[in-house]
PDB file of C-alpha atoms in Angstrom:
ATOM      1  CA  UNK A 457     -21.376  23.134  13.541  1.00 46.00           C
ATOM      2  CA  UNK A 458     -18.952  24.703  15.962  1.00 44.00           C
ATOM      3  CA  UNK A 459     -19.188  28.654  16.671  1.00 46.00           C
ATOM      4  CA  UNK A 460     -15.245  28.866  15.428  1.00 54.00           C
ATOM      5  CA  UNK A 461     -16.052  27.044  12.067  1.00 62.00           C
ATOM      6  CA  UNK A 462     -19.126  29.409  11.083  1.00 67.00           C
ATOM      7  CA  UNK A 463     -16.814  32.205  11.543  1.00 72.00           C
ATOM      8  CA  UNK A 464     -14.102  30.786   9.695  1.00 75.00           C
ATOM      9  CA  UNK A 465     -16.513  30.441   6.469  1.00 73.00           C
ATOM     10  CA  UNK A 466     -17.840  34.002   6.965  1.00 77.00           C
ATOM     11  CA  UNK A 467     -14.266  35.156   7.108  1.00 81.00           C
ATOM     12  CA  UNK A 468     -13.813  33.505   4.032  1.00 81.00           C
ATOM     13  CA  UNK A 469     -16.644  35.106   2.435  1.00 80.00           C
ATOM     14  CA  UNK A 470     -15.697  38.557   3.238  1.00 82.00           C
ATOM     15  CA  UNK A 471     -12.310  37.843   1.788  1.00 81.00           C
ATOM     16  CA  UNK A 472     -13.948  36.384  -1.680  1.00 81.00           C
ATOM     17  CA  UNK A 473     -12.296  33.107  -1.299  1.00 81.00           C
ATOM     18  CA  UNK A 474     -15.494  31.198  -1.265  1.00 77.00           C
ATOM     19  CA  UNK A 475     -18.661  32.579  -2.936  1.00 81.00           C
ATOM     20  CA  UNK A 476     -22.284  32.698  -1.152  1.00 77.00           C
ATOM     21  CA  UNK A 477     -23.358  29.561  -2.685  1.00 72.00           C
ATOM     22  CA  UNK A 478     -20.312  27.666  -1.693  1.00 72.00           C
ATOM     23  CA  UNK A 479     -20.764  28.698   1.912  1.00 73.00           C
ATOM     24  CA  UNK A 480     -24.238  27.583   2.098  1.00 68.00           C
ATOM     25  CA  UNK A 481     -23.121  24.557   1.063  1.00 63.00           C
ATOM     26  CA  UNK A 482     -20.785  24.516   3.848  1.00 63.00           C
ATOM     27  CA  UNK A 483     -23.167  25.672   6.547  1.00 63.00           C
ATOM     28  CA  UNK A 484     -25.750  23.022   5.850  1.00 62.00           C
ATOM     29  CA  UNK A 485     -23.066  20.278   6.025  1.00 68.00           C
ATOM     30  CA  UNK A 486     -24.521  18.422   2.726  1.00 62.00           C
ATOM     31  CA  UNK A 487     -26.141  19.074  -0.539  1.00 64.00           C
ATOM     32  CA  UNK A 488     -29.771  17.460  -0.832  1.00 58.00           C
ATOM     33  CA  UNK A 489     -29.994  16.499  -4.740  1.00 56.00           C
ATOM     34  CA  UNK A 490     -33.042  14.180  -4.065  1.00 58.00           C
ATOM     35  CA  UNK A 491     -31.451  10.983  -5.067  1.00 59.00           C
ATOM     36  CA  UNK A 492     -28.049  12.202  -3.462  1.00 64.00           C
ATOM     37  CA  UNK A 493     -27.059  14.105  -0.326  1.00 62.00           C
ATOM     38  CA  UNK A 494     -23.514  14.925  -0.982  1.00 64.00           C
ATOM     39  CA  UNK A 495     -21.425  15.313   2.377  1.00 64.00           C
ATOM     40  CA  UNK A 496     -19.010  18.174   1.888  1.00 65.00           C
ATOM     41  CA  UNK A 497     -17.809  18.243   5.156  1.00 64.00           C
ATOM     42  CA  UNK A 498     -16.358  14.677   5.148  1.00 63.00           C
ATOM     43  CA  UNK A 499     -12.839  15.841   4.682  1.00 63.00           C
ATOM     44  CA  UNK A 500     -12.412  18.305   7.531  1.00 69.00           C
ATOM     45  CA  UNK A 501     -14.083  15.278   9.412  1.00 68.00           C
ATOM     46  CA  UNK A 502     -12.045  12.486   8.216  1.00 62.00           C
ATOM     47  CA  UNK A 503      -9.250  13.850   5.615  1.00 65.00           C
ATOM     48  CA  UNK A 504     -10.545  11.929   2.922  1.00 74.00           C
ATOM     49  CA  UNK A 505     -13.466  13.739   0.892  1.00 70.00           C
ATOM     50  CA  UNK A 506     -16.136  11.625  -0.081  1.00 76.00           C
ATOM     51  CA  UNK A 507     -15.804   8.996  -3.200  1.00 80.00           C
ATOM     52  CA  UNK A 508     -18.775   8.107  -5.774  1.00 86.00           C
ATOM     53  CA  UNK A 509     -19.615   4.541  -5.927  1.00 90.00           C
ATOM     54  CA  UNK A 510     -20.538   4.370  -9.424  1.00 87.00           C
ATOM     55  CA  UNK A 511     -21.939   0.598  -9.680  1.00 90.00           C
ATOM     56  CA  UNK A 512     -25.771   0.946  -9.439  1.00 89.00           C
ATOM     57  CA  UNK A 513     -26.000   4.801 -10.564  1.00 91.00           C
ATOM     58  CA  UNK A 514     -27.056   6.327 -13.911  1.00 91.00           C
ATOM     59  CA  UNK A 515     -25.032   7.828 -16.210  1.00 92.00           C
ATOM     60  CA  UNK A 516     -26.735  11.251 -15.061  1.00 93.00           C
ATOM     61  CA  UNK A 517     -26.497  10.687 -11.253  1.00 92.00           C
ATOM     62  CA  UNK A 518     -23.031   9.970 -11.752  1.00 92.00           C
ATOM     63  CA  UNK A 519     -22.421  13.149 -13.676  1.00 93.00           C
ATOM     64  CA  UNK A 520     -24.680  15.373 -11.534  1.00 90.00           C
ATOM     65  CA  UNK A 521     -22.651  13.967  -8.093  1.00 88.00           C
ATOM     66  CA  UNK A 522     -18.903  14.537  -9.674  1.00 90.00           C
ATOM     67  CA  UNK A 523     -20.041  17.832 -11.150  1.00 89.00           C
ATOM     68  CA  UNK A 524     -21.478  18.936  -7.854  1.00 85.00           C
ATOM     69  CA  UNK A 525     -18.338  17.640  -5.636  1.00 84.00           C
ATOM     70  CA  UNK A 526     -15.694  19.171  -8.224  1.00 83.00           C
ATOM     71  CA  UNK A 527     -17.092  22.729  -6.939  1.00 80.00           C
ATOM     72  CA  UNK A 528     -16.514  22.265  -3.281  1.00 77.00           C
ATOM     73  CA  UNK A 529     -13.436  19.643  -3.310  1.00 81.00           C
ATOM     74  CA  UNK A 530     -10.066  19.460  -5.311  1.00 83.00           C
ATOM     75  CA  UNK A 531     -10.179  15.457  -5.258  1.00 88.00           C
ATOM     76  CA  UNK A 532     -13.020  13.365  -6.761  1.00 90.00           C
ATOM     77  CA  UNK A 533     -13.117   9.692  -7.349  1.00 92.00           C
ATOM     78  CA  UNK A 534     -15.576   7.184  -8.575  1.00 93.00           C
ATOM     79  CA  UNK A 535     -15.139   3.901  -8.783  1.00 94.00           C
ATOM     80  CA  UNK A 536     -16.999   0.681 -10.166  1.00 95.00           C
ATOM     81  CA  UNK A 537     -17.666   2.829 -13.291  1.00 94.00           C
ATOM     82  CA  UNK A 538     -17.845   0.638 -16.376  1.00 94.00           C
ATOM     83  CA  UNK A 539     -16.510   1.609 -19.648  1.00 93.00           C
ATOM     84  CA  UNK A 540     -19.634   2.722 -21.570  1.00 94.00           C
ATOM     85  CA  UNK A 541     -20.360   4.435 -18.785  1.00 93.00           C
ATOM     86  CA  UNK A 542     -17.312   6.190 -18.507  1.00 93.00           C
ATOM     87  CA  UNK A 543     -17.188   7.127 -21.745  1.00 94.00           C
ATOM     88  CA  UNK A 544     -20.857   9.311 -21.489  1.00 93.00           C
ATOM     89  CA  UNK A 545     -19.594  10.859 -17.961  1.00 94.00           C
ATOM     90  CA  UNK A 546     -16.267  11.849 -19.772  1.00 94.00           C
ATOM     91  CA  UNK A 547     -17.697  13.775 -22.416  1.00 93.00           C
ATOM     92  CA  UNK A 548     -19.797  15.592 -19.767  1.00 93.00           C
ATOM     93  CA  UNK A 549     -17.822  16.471 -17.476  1.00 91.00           C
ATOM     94  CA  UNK A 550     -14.078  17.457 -18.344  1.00 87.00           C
ATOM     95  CA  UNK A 551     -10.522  16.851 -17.050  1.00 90.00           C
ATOM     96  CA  UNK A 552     -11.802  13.503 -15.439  1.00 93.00           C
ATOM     97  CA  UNK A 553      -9.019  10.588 -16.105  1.00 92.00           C
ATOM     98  CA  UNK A 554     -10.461   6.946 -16.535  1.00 96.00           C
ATOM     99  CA  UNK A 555      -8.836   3.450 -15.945  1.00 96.00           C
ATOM    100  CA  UNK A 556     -10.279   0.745 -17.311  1.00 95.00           C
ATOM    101  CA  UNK A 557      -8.766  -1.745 -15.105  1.00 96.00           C
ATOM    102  CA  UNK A 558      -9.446  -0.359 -11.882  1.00 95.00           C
ATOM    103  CA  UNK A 559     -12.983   1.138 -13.481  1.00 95.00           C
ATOM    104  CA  UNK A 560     -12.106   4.100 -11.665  1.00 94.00           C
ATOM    105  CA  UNK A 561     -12.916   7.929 -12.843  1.00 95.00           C
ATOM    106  CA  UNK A 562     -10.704  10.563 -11.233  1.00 95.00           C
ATOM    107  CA  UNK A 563     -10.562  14.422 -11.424  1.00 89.00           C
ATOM    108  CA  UNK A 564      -7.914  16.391  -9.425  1.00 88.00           C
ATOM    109  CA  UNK A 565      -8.225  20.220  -9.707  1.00 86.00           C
ATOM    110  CA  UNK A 566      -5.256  21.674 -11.425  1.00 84.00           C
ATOM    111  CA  UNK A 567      -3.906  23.583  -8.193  1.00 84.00           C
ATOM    112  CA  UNK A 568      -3.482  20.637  -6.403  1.00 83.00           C
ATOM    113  CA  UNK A 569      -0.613  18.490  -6.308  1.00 85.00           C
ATOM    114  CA  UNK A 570      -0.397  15.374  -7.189  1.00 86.00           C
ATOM    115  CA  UNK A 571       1.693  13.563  -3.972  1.00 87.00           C
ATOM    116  CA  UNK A 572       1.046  15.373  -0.612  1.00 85.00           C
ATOM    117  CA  UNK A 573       2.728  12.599   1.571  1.00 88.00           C
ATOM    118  CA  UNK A 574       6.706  11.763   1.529  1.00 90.00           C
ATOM    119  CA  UNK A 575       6.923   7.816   1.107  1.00 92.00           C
ATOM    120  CA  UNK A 576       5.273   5.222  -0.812  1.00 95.00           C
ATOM    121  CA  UNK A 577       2.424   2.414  -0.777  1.00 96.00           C
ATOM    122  CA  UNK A 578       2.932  -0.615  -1.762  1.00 97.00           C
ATOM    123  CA  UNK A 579       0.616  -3.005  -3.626  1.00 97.00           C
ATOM    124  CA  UNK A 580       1.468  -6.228  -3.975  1.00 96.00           C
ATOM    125  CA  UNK A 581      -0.802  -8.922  -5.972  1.00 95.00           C
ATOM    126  CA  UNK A 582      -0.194 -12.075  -6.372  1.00 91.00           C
ATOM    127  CA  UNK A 583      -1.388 -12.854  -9.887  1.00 90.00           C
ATOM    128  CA  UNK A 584      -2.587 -10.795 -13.210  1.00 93.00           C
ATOM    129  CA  UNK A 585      -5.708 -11.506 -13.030  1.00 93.00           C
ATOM    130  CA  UNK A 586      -6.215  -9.675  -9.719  1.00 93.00           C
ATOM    131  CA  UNK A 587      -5.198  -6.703 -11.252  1.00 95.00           C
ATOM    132  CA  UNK A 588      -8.555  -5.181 -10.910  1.00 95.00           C
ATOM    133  CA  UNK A 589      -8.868  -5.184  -7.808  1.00 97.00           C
ATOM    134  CA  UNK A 590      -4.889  -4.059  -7.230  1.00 96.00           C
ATOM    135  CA  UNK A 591      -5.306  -1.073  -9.990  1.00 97.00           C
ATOM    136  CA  UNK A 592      -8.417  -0.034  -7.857  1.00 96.00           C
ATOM    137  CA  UNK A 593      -6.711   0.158  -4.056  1.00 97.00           C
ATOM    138  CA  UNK A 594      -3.628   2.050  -6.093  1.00 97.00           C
ATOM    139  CA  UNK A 595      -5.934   4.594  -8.097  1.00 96.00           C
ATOM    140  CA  UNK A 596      -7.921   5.290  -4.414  1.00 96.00           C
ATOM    141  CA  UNK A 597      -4.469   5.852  -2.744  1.00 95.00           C
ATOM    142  CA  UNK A 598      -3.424   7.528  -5.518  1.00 95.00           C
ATOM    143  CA  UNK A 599      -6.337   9.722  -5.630  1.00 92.00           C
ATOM    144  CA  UNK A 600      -6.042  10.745  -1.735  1.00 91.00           C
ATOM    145  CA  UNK A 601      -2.472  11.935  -2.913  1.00 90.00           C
ATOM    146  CA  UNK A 602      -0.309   9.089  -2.128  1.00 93.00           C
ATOM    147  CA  UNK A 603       2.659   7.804  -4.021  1.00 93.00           C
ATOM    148  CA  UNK A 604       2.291   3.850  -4.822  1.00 96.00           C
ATOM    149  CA  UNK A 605       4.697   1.220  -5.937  1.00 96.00           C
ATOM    150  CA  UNK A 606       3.014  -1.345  -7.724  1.00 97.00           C
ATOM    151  CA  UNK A 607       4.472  -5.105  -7.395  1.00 95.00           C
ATOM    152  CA  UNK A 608       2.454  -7.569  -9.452  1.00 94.00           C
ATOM    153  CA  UNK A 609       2.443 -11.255 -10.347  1.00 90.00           C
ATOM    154  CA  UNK A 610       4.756 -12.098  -7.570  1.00 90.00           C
ATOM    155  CA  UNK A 611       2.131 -15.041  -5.953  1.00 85.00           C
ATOM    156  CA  UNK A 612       3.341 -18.249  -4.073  1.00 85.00           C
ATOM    157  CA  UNK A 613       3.252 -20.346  -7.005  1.00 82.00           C
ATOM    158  CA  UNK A 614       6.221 -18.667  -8.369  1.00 86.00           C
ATOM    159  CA  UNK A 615       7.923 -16.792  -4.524  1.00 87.00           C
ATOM    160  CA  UNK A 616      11.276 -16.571  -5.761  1.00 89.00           C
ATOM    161  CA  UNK A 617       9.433 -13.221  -7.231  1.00 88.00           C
ATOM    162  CA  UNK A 618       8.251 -12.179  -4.107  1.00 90.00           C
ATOM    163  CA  UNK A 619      11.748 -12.187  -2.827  1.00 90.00           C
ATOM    164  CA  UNK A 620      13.695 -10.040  -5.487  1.00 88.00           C
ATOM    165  CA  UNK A 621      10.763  -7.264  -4.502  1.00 90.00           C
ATOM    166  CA  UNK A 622      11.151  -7.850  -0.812  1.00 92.00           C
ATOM    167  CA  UNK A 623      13.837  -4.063  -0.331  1.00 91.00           C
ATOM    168  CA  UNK A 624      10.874  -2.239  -1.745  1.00 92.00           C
ATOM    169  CA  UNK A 625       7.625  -4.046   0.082  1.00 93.00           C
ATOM    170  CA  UNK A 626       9.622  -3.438   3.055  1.00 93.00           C
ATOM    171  CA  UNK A 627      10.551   0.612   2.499  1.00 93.00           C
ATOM    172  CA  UNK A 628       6.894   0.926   2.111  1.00 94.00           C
ATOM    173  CA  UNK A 629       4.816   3.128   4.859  1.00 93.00           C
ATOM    174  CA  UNK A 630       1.740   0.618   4.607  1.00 94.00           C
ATOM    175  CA  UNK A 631       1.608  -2.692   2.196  1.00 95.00           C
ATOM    176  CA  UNK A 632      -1.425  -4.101   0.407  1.00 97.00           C
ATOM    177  CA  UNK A 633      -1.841  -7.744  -0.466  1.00 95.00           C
ATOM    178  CA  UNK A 634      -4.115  -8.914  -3.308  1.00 96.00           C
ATOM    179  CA  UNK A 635      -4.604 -12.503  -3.593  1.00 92.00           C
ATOM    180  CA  UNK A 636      -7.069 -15.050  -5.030  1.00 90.00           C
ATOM    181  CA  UNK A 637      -7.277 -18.723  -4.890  1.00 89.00           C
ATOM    182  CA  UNK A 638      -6.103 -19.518  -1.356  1.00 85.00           C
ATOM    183  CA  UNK A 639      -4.942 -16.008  -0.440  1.00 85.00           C
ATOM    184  CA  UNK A 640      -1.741 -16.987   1.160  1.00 88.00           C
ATOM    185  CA  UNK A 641      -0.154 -14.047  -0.367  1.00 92.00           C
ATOM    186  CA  UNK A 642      -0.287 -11.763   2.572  1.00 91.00           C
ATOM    187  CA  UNK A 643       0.646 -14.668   5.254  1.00 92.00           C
ATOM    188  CA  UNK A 644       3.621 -14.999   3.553  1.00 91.00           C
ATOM    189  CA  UNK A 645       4.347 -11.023   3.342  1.00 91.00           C
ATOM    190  CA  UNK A 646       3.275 -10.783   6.711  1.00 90.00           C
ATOM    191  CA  UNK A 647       6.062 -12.696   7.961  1.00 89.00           C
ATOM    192  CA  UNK A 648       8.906 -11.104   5.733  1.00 90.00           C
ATOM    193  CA  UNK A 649       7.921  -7.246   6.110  1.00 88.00           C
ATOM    194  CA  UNK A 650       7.837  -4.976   9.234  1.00 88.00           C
ATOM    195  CA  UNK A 651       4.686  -2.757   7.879  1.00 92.00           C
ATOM    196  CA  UNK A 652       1.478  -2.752   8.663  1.00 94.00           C
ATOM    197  CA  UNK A 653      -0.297  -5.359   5.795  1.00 95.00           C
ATOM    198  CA  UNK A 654      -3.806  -4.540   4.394  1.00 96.00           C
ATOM    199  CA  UNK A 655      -5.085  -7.904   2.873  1.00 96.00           C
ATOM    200  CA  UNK A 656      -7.931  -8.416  -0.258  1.00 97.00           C
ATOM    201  CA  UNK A 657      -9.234 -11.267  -0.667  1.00 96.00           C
ATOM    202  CA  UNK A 658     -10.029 -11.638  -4.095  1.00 95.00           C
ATOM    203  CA  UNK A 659     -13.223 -13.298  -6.192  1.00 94.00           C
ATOM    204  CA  UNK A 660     -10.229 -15.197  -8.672  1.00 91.00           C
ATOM    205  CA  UNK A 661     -10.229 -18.811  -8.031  1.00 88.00           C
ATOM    206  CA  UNK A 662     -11.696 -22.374  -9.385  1.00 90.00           C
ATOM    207  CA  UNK A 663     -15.051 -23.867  -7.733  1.00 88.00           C
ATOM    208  CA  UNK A 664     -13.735 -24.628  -4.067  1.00 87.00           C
ATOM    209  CA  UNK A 665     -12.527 -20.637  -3.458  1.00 87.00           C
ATOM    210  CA  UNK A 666     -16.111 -19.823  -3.109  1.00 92.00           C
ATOM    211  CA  UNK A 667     -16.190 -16.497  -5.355  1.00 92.00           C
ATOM    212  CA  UNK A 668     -13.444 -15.447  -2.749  1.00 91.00           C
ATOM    213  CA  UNK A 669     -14.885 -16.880   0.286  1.00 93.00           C
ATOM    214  CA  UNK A 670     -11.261 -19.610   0.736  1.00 93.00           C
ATOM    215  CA  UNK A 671      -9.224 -16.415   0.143  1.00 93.00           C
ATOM    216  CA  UNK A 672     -11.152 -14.277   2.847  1.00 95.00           C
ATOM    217  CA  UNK A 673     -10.791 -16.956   5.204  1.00 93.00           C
ATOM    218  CA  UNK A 674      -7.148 -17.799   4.497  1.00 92.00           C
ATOM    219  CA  UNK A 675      -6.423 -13.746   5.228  1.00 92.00           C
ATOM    220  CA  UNK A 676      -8.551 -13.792   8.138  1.00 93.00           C
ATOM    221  CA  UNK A 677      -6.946 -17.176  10.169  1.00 91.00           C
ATOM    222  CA  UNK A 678      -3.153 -15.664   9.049  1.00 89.00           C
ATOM    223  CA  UNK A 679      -0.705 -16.189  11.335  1.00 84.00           C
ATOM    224  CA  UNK A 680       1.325 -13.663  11.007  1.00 87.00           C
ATOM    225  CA  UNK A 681       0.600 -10.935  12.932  1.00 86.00           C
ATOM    226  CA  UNK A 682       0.136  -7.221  11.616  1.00 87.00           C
ATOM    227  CA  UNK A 683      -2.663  -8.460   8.487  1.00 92.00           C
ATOM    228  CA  UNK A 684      -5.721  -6.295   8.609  1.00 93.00           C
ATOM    229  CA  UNK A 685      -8.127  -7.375   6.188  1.00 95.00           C
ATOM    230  CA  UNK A 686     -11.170  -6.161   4.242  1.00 95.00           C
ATOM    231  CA  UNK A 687     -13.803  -7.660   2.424  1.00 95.00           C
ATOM    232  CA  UNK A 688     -13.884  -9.354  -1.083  1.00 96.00           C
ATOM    233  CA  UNK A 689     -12.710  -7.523  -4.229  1.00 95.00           C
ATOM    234  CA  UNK A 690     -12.594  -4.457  -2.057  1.00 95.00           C
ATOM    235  CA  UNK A 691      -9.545  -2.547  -3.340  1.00 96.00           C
ATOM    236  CA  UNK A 692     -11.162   0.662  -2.924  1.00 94.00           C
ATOM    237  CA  UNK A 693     -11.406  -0.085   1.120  1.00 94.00           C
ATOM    238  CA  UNK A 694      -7.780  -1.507   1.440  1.00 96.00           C
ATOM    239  CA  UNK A 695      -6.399   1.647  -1.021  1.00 95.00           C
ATOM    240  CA  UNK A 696      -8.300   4.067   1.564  1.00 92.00           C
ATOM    241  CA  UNK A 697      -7.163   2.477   4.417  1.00 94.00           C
ATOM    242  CA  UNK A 698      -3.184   2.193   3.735  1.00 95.00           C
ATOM    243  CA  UNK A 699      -3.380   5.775   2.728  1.00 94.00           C
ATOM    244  CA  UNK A 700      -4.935   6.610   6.097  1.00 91.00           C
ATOM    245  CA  UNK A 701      -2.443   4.972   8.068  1.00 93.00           C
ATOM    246  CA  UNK A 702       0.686   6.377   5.047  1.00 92.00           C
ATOM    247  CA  UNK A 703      -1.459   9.802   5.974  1.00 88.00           C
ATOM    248  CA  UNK A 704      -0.826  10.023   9.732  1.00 84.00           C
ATOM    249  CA  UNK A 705       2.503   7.943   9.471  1.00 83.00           C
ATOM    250  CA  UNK A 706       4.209  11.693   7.293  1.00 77.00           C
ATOM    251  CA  UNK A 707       2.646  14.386   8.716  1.00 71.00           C
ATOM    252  CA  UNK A 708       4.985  16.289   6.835  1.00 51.00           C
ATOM    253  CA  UNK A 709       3.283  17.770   3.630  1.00 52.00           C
ATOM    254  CA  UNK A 710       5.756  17.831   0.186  1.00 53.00           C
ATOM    255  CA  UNK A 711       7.019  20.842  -0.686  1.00 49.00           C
TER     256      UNK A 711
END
């Protein structure tokens, strides 16, 4: 750690903004919990603190981790957090909000607003039953203090309903395109829209898509240019990343 940052968290020490404990916490860098070593640091690295991947994890691991983060971050998010699980963390730990489409657990400190960037996301999916996967890149941008217009059910099997969207997809900062079965949702944005286009694959499809594979492949051969795509059912990465490039596209914070 830099000279200049110790002396910052002393400062704040002196001034009783931050406690002893908390400053520890900052000096190490990350908090060793055995099965966990929470990195505290990863906003000032990044912007974005760190998120809890909840799919794999006890019910107490994922309590211990959001309870540990809420203390030295105003912004925690888990995702892949099922419903019974959910429900046990929630009477835990309080204030946290669940979705049970996206399967995503959020807390935001009560300071802290809830949009710090002018402008909006959009996410686009193509049909309802990708929802999960759109509700979980819109609760992640959401959650790193982004404002998000959702636009759903508007696939290429029906694109008339693409079109009557098309003023609002193209007023967005960043867009993100869900799609299943063939994934030719975000070739088709790609070459209507002027923003950059974050593309998901989805999992939804009969035997040929491949659990997604079709879809991935479709995304990753588009030929229209400005598509960046992640990997299968990964909302969470394509929320992050449109709110990374909304982040440095409005510098300006909202009053």
């Amino acid at each position: 750690m830099e000279n200049r940052n110790i002396e910052a968290i002393l400062k704040q020490v002196r001034d009783r903004t931050i406690d002893v404990e908390q400053a520890k916490t900052m000096l190490v860098q990350f908090q060793d919990m055995g099965f966990a070593k929470l990195d505290h640091q990863r906003q000032k690295r990044t912007g974005f603190p760190e998120v809890v991947f909840g799919e794999g994890k006890s019910v107490e691991q994922i309590i211990s981790i959001i309870t540990a983060l809420k203390k030295n971050i105003n912004r925690v998010l888990a995702t892949r957090v099922d419903e019974l699980k959910a429900a046990e963390v929630i009477a835990a730990v309080p204030g946290l909000t669940y979705n049970p489409v996206a399967r995503t657990l959020f807390w935001k400190h009560e300071t802290e607003p809830a949009v710090l960037y002018k402008g909006y996301i959009a996410i686009v999916c193509a049909g309802t039953s990708d929802l999960p996967v759109a509700e979980e890149a819109a609760v992640t941008a959401e959650a790193f203090g982004a404002s998000v217009k959702r636009i759903y059910d508007v696939g290429v099997a029906g694109i008339h309903r693409l079109f009557h969207h098309l003023d609002e997809i193209e007023n967005a900062t960043a867009t993100v395109a869900v799609a299943g079965m063939e994934g030719a949702l975000a070739s088709v944005v790609g070459g209507l829209i002027s923003n950059p286009i974050v593309a998901v694959p989805t999992s939804i499809g009969y035997g040929a898509n491949f659990q997604g594979l079709s879809a991935l492949l479709s995304m990753l051969n588009a030929c229209s240019p400005g598509i960046s795509v992640v990997n299968i059912d990964n909302g969470f990465g394509a929320g992050y990343y449109a709110t990374l490039i909304h982040k440095n596209h409005h510098k300006n914070i909202v009053d």
